[in-house]
mmCIF file of C-alpha atoms and ligand atoms in Angstrom:
data_model
loop_
_atom_site.group_PDB
_atom_site.id
_atom_site.type_symbol
_atom_site.label_atom_id
_atom_site.label_comp_id
_atom_site.label_asym_id
_atom_site.label_seq_id
_atom_site.Cartn_x
_atom_site.Cartn_y
_atom_site.Cartn_z
ATOM 1 C CA MET A 22 -9.268 -8.266 16.916
ATOM 2 C CA VAL A 23 -6.156 -10.351 17.832
ATOM 3 C CA ILE A 24 -7.307 -12.954 15.460
ATOM 4 C CA LYS A 25 -7.991 -10.564 12.688
ATOM 5 C CA SER A 26 -4.487 -8.990 13.194
ATOM 6 C CA TRP A 27 -2.985 -12.443 13.162
ATOM 7 C CA LEU A 28 -4.827 -13.371 9.836
ATOM 8 C CA PHE A 29 -3.832 -10.077 8.234
ATOM 9 C CA SER A 30 -0.170 -10.787 9.130
ATOM 10 C CA VAL A 31 -0.583 -14.296 7.777
ATOM 11 C CA VAL A 32 -1.773 -12.779 4.417
ATOM 12 C CA LEU A 33 1.235 -10.420 4.509
ATOM 13 C CA PHE A 34 3.605 -13.049 5.237
ATOM 14 C CA GLU A 35 2.302 -15.422 2.626
ATOM 15 C CA THR A 36 1.980 -12.868 -0.148
ATOM 16 C CA PHE A 37 5.763 -11.871 0.309
ATOM 17 C CA ILE A 38 7.163 -15.298 0.264
ATOM 18 C CA TYR A 39 6.675 -15.117 -3.469
ATOM 19 C CA VAL A 40 7.557 -11.747 -5.137
ATOM 20 C CA TYR A 41 7.391 -11.043 -8.891
ATOM 21 C CA GLY A 42 10.486 -10.313 -10.837
ATOM 22 C CA TRP A 43 10.373 -6.774 -12.243
ATOM 23 C CA GLY A 44 6.676 -6.421 -12.150
ATOM 24 C CA PRO A 45 6.630 -4.469 -8.728
ATOM 25 C CA ALA A 46 9.606 -2.251 -9.828
ATOM 26 C CA GLY A 47 7.375 0.626 -10.972
ATOM 27 C CA HIS A 48 5.020 0.269 -7.938
ATOM 28 C CA SER A 49 7.978 0.305 -5.350
ATOM 29 C CA THR A 50 9.718 3.149 -7.021
ATOM 30 C CA ILE A 51 6.565 5.360 -6.755
ATOM 31 C CA VAL A 52 6.018 4.346 -3.068
ATOM 32 C CA ARG A 53 9.597 4.922 -2.279
ATOM 33 C CA LEU A 54 9.544 8.449 -3.923
ATOM 34 C CA ALA A 55 6.417 9.318 -1.952
ATOM 35 C CA GLN A 56 8.044 8.201 1.162
ATOM 36 C CA SER A 57 11.133 10.402 0.518
ATOM 37 C CA GLN A 58 8.777 13.511 0.752
ATOM 38 C CA LEU A 59 6.943 12.681 3.893
ATOM 39 C CA SER A 60 6.936 15.422 6.527
ATOM 40 C CA ASP A 61 5.648 16.282 10.047
ATOM 41 C CA THR A 62 3.513 13.401 11.468
ATOM 42 C CA ALA A 63 3.450 11.444 8.229
ATOM 43 C CA PRO A 64 6.606 9.249 8.815
ATOM 44 C CA GLU A 65 5.351 8.162 12.295
ATOM 45 C CA TRP A 66 1.836 7.448 11.007
ATOM 46 C CA ILE A 67 3.089 5.204 8.091
ATOM 47 C CA LEU A 68 5.397 3.546 10.560
ATOM 48 C CA SER A 69 2.444 2.727 13.009
ATOM 49 C CA LEU A 70 0.640 0.963 9.957
ATOM 50 C CA THR A 71 3.534 -0.985 8.506
ATOM 51 C CA PRO A 72 4.366 -4.390 9.841
ATOM 52 C CA TRP A 73 7.261 -4.302 12.261
ATOM 53 C CA HIS A 74 9.504 -6.494 9.970
ATOM 54 C CA TRP A 75 9.325 -3.818 7.246
ATOM 55 C CA HIS A 76 10.773 -1.174 9.652
ATOM 56 C CA GLY A 77 8.259 1.517 8.188
ATOM 57 C CA ASN A 78 9.350 0.546 4.578
ATOM 58 C CA LEU A 79 6.010 1.143 2.819
ATOM 59 C CA SER A 80 7.508 0.308 -0.676
ATOM 60 C CA ALA A 81 7.672 -3.311 0.455
ATOM 61 C CA LEU A 82 3.916 -3.282 0.450
ATOM 62 C CA ALA A 83 3.584 -1.375 -2.877
ATOM 63 C CA SER A 84 2.487 -4.558 -4.791
ATOM 64 C CA TRP A 85 0.358 -6.109 -1.894
ATOM 65 C CA ALA A 86 -2.839 -5.229 -3.773
ATOM 66 C CA ASP A 87 -1.746 -7.322 -6.918
ATOM 67 C CA ASP A 88 -0.160 -10.138 -4.706
ATOM 68 C CA ILE A 89 -3.322 -10.879 -2.966
ATOM 69 C CA LEU A 90 -5.115 -11.577 -6.146
ATOM 70 C CA TYR A 91 -3.126 -14.719 -7.483
ATOM 71 C CA PRO A 92 -2.597 -18.213 -6.266
ATOM 72 C CA ASN A 93 1.194 -18.222 -6.655
ATOM 73 C CA THR A 94 1.440 -15.280 -4.300
ATOM 74 C CA ASN A 95 -1.573 -15.713 -2.053
ATOM 75 C CA PRO A 96 -2.216 -19.531 -2.234
ATOM 76 C CA THR A 97 -4.908 -19.792 0.605
ATOM 77 C CA GLY A 98 -6.553 -16.495 0.322
ATOM 78 C CA TYR A 99 -6.627 -15.102 -3.348
ATOM 79 C CA ASP A 100 -10.095 -16.086 -3.948
ATOM 80 C CA ASN A 101 -11.273 -13.736 -1.003
ATOM 81 C CA TRP A 102 -9.827 -10.800 -2.801
ATOM 82 C CA GLN A 103 -11.235 -11.031 -6.253
ATOM 83 C CA TRP A 104 -13.779 -8.440 -5.646
ATOM 84 C CA SER A 105 -10.944 -5.975 -5.646
ATOM 85 C CA ARG A 106 -9.767 -6.791 -9.267
ATOM 86 C CA PRO A 107 -11.765 -4.073 -11.049
ATOM 87 C CA LEU A 108 -10.350 -1.468 -8.764
ATOM 88 C CA HIS A 109 -6.947 -1.553 -10.494
ATOM 89 C CA TYR A 110 -8.012 0.141 -13.853
ATOM 90 C CA ILE A 111 -10.501 2.163 -15.961
ATOM 91 C CA ASN A 112 -11.849 1.023 -19.265
ATOM 92 C CA ILE A 113 -12.808 3.703 -21.742
ATOM 93 C CA PRO A 114 -14.599 3.018 -25.077
ATOM 94 C CA ASP A 115 -12.082 2.552 -27.683
ATOM 95 C CA TRP A 116 -10.615 5.799 -29.144
ATOM 96 C CA SER A 117 -13.106 7.796 -27.204
ATOM 97 C CA CYS A 118 -10.033 9.388 -25.806
ATOM 98 C CA ASN A 119 -11.727 10.899 -22.887
ATOM 99 C CA TYR A 120 -12.909 10.057 -19.429
ATOM 100 C CA ASN A 121 -16.483 10.126 -18.173
ATOM 101 C CA HIS A 122 -16.819 9.149 -14.576
ATOM 102 C CA GLU A 123 -20.592 8.144 -14.845
ATOM 103 C CA ARG A 124 -19.752 6.020 -18.034
ATOM 104 C CA ASP A 125 -16.397 4.635 -17.092
ATOM 105 C CA CYS A 126 -16.623 4.180 -13.347
ATOM 106 C CA VAL A 127 -20.131 2.980 -12.626
ATOM 107 C CA GLY A 128 -20.662 2.777 -8.920
ATOM 108 C CA ASP A 129 -17.095 3.992 -8.303
ATOM 109 C CA ILE A 130 -15.799 0.588 -9.282
ATOM 110 C CA CYS A 131 -12.587 1.593 -10.910
ATOM 111 C CA VAL A 132 -9.090 2.836 -10.099
ATOM 112 C CA SER A 133 -10.190 6.527 -9.562
ATOM 113 C CA GLY A 134 -13.217 5.480 -7.512
ATOM 114 C CA ALA A 135 -11.039 3.350 -5.453
ATOM 115 C CA ILE A 136 -8.464 6.058 -4.685
ATOM 116 C CA LYS A 137 -11.350 8.552 -3.681
ATOM 117 C CA ASN A 138 -12.934 5.728 -1.653
ATOM 118 C CA TYR A 139 -9.709 4.800 0.217
ATOM 119 C CA THR A 140 -8.678 8.315 0.686
ATOM 120 C CA LYS A 141 -11.971 9.008 2.285
ATOM 121 C CA ARG A 142 -11.746 5.931 4.587
ATOM 122 C CA LEU A 143 -8.445 7.015 5.822
ATOM 123 C CA GLU A 144 -10.014 10.355 6.682
ATOM 124 C CA THR A 145 -12.713 8.700 8.670
ATOM 125 C CA GLU A 146 -12.270 6.626 11.856
ATOM 126 C CA LEU A 147 -11.086 2.944 11.277
ATOM 127 C CA ASP A 148 -9.808 0.344 13.147
ATOM 128 C CA ASP A 149 -6.176 -0.620 12.745
ATOM 129 C CA ILE A 150 -6.682 -3.481 10.168
ATOM 130 C CA GLN A 151 -8.997 -1.337 8.062
ATOM 131 C CA GLN A 152 -6.604 1.551 7.945
ATOM 132 C CA ARG A 153 -3.799 -0.745 6.916
ATOM 133 C CA GLU A 154 -5.920 -2.304 4.249
ATOM 134 C CA ALA A 155 -6.990 1.164 3.000
ATOM 135 C CA LEU A 156 -3.419 2.470 3.027
ATOM 136 C CA TYR A 157 -2.082 -0.539 1.102
ATOM 137 C CA PHE A 158 -4.732 -0.201 -1.545
ATOM 138 C CA LEU A 159 -4.341 3.471 -1.810
ATOM 139 C CA ILE A 160 -0.562 3.428 -2.487
ATOM 140 C CA HIS A 161 -0.916 0.781 -5.159
ATOM 141 C CA PHE A 162 -3.784 2.464 -6.961
ATOM 142 C CA VAL A 163 -1.999 5.753 -7.160
ATOM 143 C CA GLY A 164 0.726 3.732 -8.907
ATOM 144 C CA ASP A 165 -1.746 2.000 -11.150
ATOM 145 C CA ILE A 166 -3.309 5.267 -12.350
ATOM 146 C CA HIS A 167 -0.064 6.547 -13.495
ATOM 147 C CA GLN A 168 0.448 3.427 -15.806
ATOM 148 C CA PRO A 169 -1.281 4.763 -18.957
ATOM 149 C CA LEU A 170 -2.735 1.291 -19.956
ATOM 150 C CA HIS A 171 -4.528 1.211 -16.693
ATOM 151 C CA THR A 172 -6.849 3.726 -18.354
ATOM 152 C CA GLY A 173 -7.004 1.978 -21.534
ATOM 153 C CA PHE A 174 -9.441 0.563 -24.140
ATOM 154 C CA ALA A 175 -12.080 -1.730 -23.154
ATOM 155 C CA SER A 176 -12.107 -4.115 -26.044
ATOM 156 C CA ASP A 177 -8.434 -5.141 -25.822
ATOM 157 C CA ARG A 178 -8.575 -4.962 -21.837
ATOM 158 C CA GLY A 179 -5.951 -2.130 -21.517
ATOM 159 C CA GLY A 180 -3.639 -3.619 -24.343
ATOM 160 C CA ASN A 181 -3.530 -7.038 -22.739
ATOM 161 C CA ASP A 182 -4.977 -8.576 -25.961
ATOM 162 C CA VAL A 183 -2.620 -6.606 -28.327
ATOM 163 C CA LYS A 184 0.146 -9.088 -28.696
ATOM 164 C CA GLY A 185 3.492 -9.270 -30.361
ATOM 165 C CA HIS A 186 7.373 -9.479 -30.169
ATOM 166 C CA TYR A 187 9.587 -7.036 -28.408
ATOM 167 C CA MET A 188 13.338 -6.662 -28.931
ATOM 168 C CA ASN A 189 13.440 -9.740 -31.191
ATOM 169 C CA GLY A 190 12.221 -11.833 -28.591
ATOM 170 C CA THR A 191 10.929 -15.223 -29.643
ATOM 171 C CA TYR A 192 8.132 -15.312 -26.977
ATOM 172 C CA LEU A 193 4.847 -13.500 -27.448
ATOM 173 C CA THR A 194 4.439 -10.322 -25.124
ATOM 174 C CA ASN A 195 1.615 -7.907 -25.027
ATOM 175 C CA LEU A 196 1.285 -4.159 -24.925
ATOM 176 C CA HIS A 197 -0.023 -3.998 -21.417
ATOM 177 C CA SER A 198 2.923 -6.057 -20.169
ATOM 178 C CA LEU A 199 5.467 -3.890 -21.965
ATOM 179 C CA TRP A 200 4.061 -0.832 -20.254
ATOM 180 C CA ASP A 201 3.937 -2.585 -16.861
ATOM 181 C CA SER A 202 7.424 -3.811 -16.963
ATOM 182 C CA GLY A 203 8.992 -4.884 -20.227
ATOM 183 C CA LEU A 204 10.180 -1.362 -21.128
ATOM 184 C CA LEU A 205 11.358 -0.647 -17.579
ATOM 185 C CA THR A 206 13.313 -4.044 -17.512
ATOM 186 C CA THR A 207 15.264 -3.056 -20.574
ATOM 187 C CA ARG A 208 15.985 0.368 -19.086
ATOM 188 C CA LEU A 209 17.243 -1.124 -15.754
ATOM 189 C CA HIS A 210 19.291 -3.820 -17.395
ATOM 190 C CA ARG A 211 20.948 -1.465 -19.903
ATOM 191 C CA ASP A 212 21.691 1.473 -18.055
ATOM 192 C CA PHE A 213 21.500 0.605 -14.259
ATOM 193 C CA HIS A 214 22.988 -2.884 -14.069
ATOM 194 C CA SER A 215 19.596 -3.997 -12.957
ATOM 195 C CA ASN A 216 20.017 -2.298 -9.838
ATOM 196 C CA ALA A 217 16.862 -0.780 -8.522
ATOM 197 C CA SER A 218 18.556 1.577 -6.035
ATOM 198 C CA LEU A 219 20.564 3.246 -8.775
ATOM 199 C CA TYR A 220 17.481 3.551 -10.813
ATOM 200 C CA TYR A 221 15.463 5.112 -7.876
ATOM 201 C CA ASP A 222 18.161 7.832 -7.505
ATOM 202 C CA HIS A 223 17.605 8.575 -11.289
ATOM 203 C CA ILE A 224 13.727 8.867 -10.975
ATOM 204 C CA TYR A 225 14.181 10.787 -7.629
ATOM 205 C CA LYS A 226 16.234 13.508 -9.527
ATOM 206 C CA LEU A 227 13.299 13.627 -12.218
ATOM 207 C CA MET A 228 10.823 14.031 -9.356
ATOM 208 C CA ILE A 229 12.534 16.871 -7.562
ATOM 209 C CA ASN A 230 13.000 18.759 -11.027
ATOM 210 C CA LEU A 231 9.147 18.449 -11.900
ATOM 211 C CA PRO A 232 7.505 21.857 -12.336
ATOM 212 C CA SER A 233 5.825 22.849 -8.900
ATOM 213 C CA GLU A 234 2.415 23.268 -10.502
ATOM 214 C CA ASP A 235 1.427 19.709 -11.416
ATOM 215 C CA ASN A 236 -2.064 19.065 -10.744
ATOM 216 C CA ASP A 237 -1.119 17.170 -7.547
ATOM 217 C CA ASN A 238 -4.687 16.756 -6.247
ATOM 218 C CA ASN A 239 -6.561 16.538 -9.497
ATOM 219 C CA ILE A 240 -7.388 12.849 -10.134
ATOM 220 C CA GLU A 241 -9.191 13.597 -13.415
ATOM 221 C CA GLN A 242 -6.206 15.460 -14.724
ATOM 222 C CA TRP A 243 -4.070 12.489 -13.938
ATOM 223 C CA ILE A 244 -6.483 10.156 -15.994
ATOM 224 C CA ASP A 245 -6.566 12.768 -18.833
ATOM 225 C CA ASP A 246 -2.865 12.850 -19.022
ATOM 226 C CA ASN A 247 -2.844 9.099 -19.145
ATOM 227 C CA ILE A 248 -5.574 8.834 -21.998
ATOM 228 C CA LYS A 249 -3.495 11.409 -24.109
ATOM 229 C CA ILE A 250 -0.628 9.110 -23.948
ATOM 230 C CA VAL A 251 -2.826 6.058 -24.847
ATOM 231 C CA CYS A 252 -4.379 7.777 -27.809
ATOM 232 C CA GLU A 253 -1.401 9.750 -29.206
ATOM 233 C CA HIS A 254 1.539 7.289 -28.471
ATOM 234 C CA ILE A 255 1.101 3.809 -27.085
ATOM 235 C CA TYR A 256 -1.003 2.327 -29.952
ATOM 236 C CA PHE A 257 1.459 3.488 -32.737
ATOM 237 C CA ASP A 258 4.043 1.080 -33.842
ATOM 238 C CA GLU A 259 7.537 2.057 -35.223
ATOM 239 C CA ASN A 260 5.974 2.798 -38.712
ATOM 240 C CA ASN A 261 3.295 4.834 -37.031
ATOM 241 C CA ILE A 262 0.760 2.055 -37.983
ATOM 242 C CA THR A 263 -2.073 1.498 -35.326
ATOM 243 C CA MET A 264 -1.617 -1.478 -33.451
ATOM 244 C CA ASN A 265 -4.673 -3.667 -32.431
ATOM 245 C CA ALA A 266 -5.626 -7.229 -31.171
ATOM 246 C CA THR A 267 -5.988 -8.686 -34.778
ATOM 247 C CA ALA A 268 -2.412 -8.744 -35.663
ATOM 248 C CA ASN A 269 0.890 -9.212 -33.798
ATOM 249 C CA PHE A 270 3.307 -6.106 -33.471
ATOM 250 C CA THR A 271 7.104 -6.082 -33.774
ATOM 251 C CA LEU A 272 8.549 -3.512 -31.445
ATOM 252 C CA GLY A 273 12.159 -2.588 -30.606
ATOM 253 C CA GLU A 274 14.653 0.195 -30.276
ATOM 254 C CA VAL A 275 12.652 2.859 -31.808
ATOM 255 C CA TYR A 276 9.490 2.093 -29.653
ATOM 256 C CA TYR A 277 11.641 1.756 -26.680
ATOM 257 C CA ASN A 278 13.475 5.064 -27.062
ATOM 258 C CA ARG A 279 10.349 7.002 -27.541
ATOM 259 C CA SER A 280 8.371 5.468 -24.740
ATOM 260 C CA ILE A 281 10.680 5.100 -21.811
ATOM 261 C CA SER A 282 10.899 8.845 -20.973
ATOM 262 C CA ILE A 283 7.196 9.042 -20.782
ATOM 263 C CA ILE A 284 7.186 5.991 -18.438
ATOM 264 C CA GLU A 285 9.826 7.649 -16.213
ATOM 265 C CA GLN A 286 7.806 10.914 -16.251
ATOM 266 C CA ARG A 287 4.747 8.946 -15.055
ATOM 267 C CA LEU A 288 6.828 7.223 -12.147
ATOM 268 C CA ALA A 289 8.218 10.645 -10.887
ATOM 269 C CA ARG A 290 4.815 12.318 -11.071
ATOM 270 C CA GLY A 291 3.000 9.430 -9.337
ATOM 271 C CA GLY A 292 5.673 9.372 -6.720
ATOM 272 C CA ARG A 293 5.328 13.017 -5.983
ATOM 273 C CA ARG A 294 1.503 12.923 -6.050
ATOM 274 C CA LEU A 295 1.334 10.038 -3.697
ATOM 275 C CA GLY A 296 3.741 11.885 -1.381
ATOM 276 C CA VAL A 297 1.420 14.971 -1.491
ATOM 277 C CA LEU A 298 -1.672 12.741 -0.736
ATOM 278 C CA LEU A 299 -0.026 10.807 2.183
ATOM 279 C CA ASN A 300 1.099 14.251 3.788
ATOM 280 C CA GLN A 301 -2.414 15.546 3.445
ATOM 281 C CA LEU A 302 -3.842 12.444 4.968
ATOM 282 C CA ALA A 303 -1.451 12.534 7.868
ATOM 283 C CA LYS A 304 -2.723 15.966 8.680
ATOM 284 C CA THR A 305 -6.523 15.462 8.100
ATOM 285 C CA ARG A 306 -6.946 11.804 9.407
ATOM 286 C CA PRO A 307 -8.874 11.568 12.646
ATOM 287 C CA GLN A 308 -6.489 11.897 15.652
ATOM 288 C CA LYS A 309 -8.874 9.875 17.781
ATOM 289 C CA SER A 310 -6.834 6.622 17.438
ATOM 290 C CA SER A 311 -3.981 8.325 19.274
ATOM 291 C CA ASP A 312 -6.431 9.881 21.785
ATOM 292 C CA GLN A 313 -7.867 6.447 22.262
ATOM 293 C CA LYS A 314 -4.504 5.045 22.798
ATOM 294 C CA ASN A 315 -3.900 7.669 25.449
ATOM 295 C CA LYS A 316 -7.296 6.970 26.900
ATOM 296 C CA LEU A 317 -6.497 3.287 26.896
ATOM 297 C CA SER A 318 -3.148 3.810 28.586
ATOM 298 C CA SER A 319 -4.632 6.030 31.289
ATOM 299 C CA SER A 320 -7.339 3.643 31.996
ATOM 300 C CA THR A 321 -4.786 0.867 32.028
ATOM 301 C CA ILE A 322 -2.687 2.944 34.559
ATOM 302 C CA ALA A 323 -5.915 3.575 36.703
ATOM 303 C CA LEU A 324 -6.498 -0.148 36.736
ATOM 304 C CA ILE A 325 -2.984 -0.844 37.717
ATOM 305 C CA VAL A 326 -3.243 1.627 40.478
ATOM 306 C CA ILE A 327 -6.458 0.108 41.763
ATOM 307 C CA LEU A 328 -4.817 -3.353 41.610
ATOM 308 C CA VAL A 329 -1.775 -2.033 43.468
ATOM 309 C CA VAL A 330 -3.958 -0.530 46.124
ATOM 310 C CA GLU A 331 -6.138 -3.556 46.439
ATOM 311 C CA GLY A 332 -3.006 -5.738 46.694
ATOM 312 C CA ILE A 333 -1.613 -3.548 49.418
ATOM 313 C CA LEU A 334 -4.871 -3.568 51.395
ATOM 314 C CA ALA A 335 -5.026 -7.302 51.023
ATOM 315 C CA ILE A 336 -1.425 -7.644 52.289
ATOM 316 C CA ALA A 337 -2.255 -5.209 55.194
ATOM 317 C CA VAL A 338 -5.430 -7.260 56.098
ATOM 318 C CA GLY A 339 -3.441 -10.374 55.877
ATOM 319 C CA ILE A 340 -0.826 -9.054 58.192
ATOM 320 C CA ILE A 341 -3.392 -7.864 60.573
ATOM 321 C CA PHE A 342 -4.991 -11.218 60.642
ATOM 322 C CA PHE A 343 -1.743 -12.865 61.059
ATOM 323 C CA ILE A 344 -0.755 -10.742 64.075
ATOM 324 C CA ARG A 345 -4.276 -11.389 65.719
ATOM 325 C CA TYR A 346 -3.944 -15.090 65.178
ATOM 326 C CA LYS A 347 -0.448 -15.056 66.457
ATOM 327 C CA LYS A 348 -1.599 -13.045 69.464
ATOM 328 C CA ARG A 349 -4.357 -15.565 70.141
ATOM 329 C CA SER A 350 -2.189 -18.458 69.837
ATOM 330 C CA TRP A 351 0.349 -16.872 72.233
ATOM 331 C CA GLU A 352 -2.165 -15.656 74.887
ATOM 332 C CA PRO A 353 -3.263 -19.209 76.203
ATOM 333 C CA ASN A 354 0.289 -20.330 76.475
ATOM 334 C CA SER A 355 1.237 -17.277 78.623
ATOM 335 C CA PHE A 356 -1.996 -18.063 80.539
ATOM 336 C CA ALA A 357 -0.865 -21.509 81.005
ATOM 337 C CA LEU A 358 2.638 -20.378 81.943
ATOM 338 C CA SER A 359 1.380 -17.989 84.452
ATOM 339 C CA SER A 360 -1.239 -20.545 85.718
ATOM 340 C CA THR A 361 1.604 -23.126 86.370
ATOM 341 C CA LYS A 362 3.520 -20.402 88.390
ATOM 342 C CA GLU A 363 0.562 -20.012 90.512
HETATM 343 ZN ZN1 LIG B 423 -2.611 -3.172 -9.826
#
């Protein structure tokens, strides 16, 4: 257990030496929004599963599930986590524009299957390491499922193969990358001086103004909302021509202006839904871990009492033996003294 904890800490340490530029901005915003809504025992629970050096700041771990996958962020262990790669997305048949769990998430190997699985795992009894792993995956996957192109078309790998130029840039980017970070970067740079805290305040205001009925528990609805954005918005360029992997796109102000508010709504909703989920989990998770801690501490106290009593007895026995020995060594002398008197 100690070795496992140490290895897990090493992975955490290694993965956060290298941090992506703006890539994790969306993920950390969602987790920070979620954390702002925690109530009752949830903050304490989250604190107990966050490495001490993050002081309960769960948003620092929002991109852990991505970071473990790559050699530049996890040089010694990235190979061991490749199994988790398909858990970050759902591929639907091109332009099918609906989600079919049996068809699109075979064996629960997709982002919605992963959210259900890690939610269930946190509701069952797990050791500390497994709980942490489940929590870090869960907070990331709830973020992923709110990025529309993480429920994208199979043939172009969620827009990764649809390439082109953005804002007159000379380098080639792709649609997935634009929706992951490119559009957000423009927004942060232009309107928030690239200050993530100022931007967080803006998204926080959006979140608290969301309508109260928002399908906070319905993952299928979250996916349907995403797919609607994919099919009705993302693939249409500034002249309303459908983009695809066979031709490079040219996108700029028009596309940015009509997309950024959609992205911000997804961030705000993702944050609120994750907050609801974490609050629910804090209530429904097994309380045995804390009971066990109590049991452990009472058994530790009992052990200490036994050791103290044994120690006292040992000292007492030692004193008795010492007195007897002293008495014996004194008696012949007194005999000798008395005999010399005679
Ligand atoms: Zn991801």
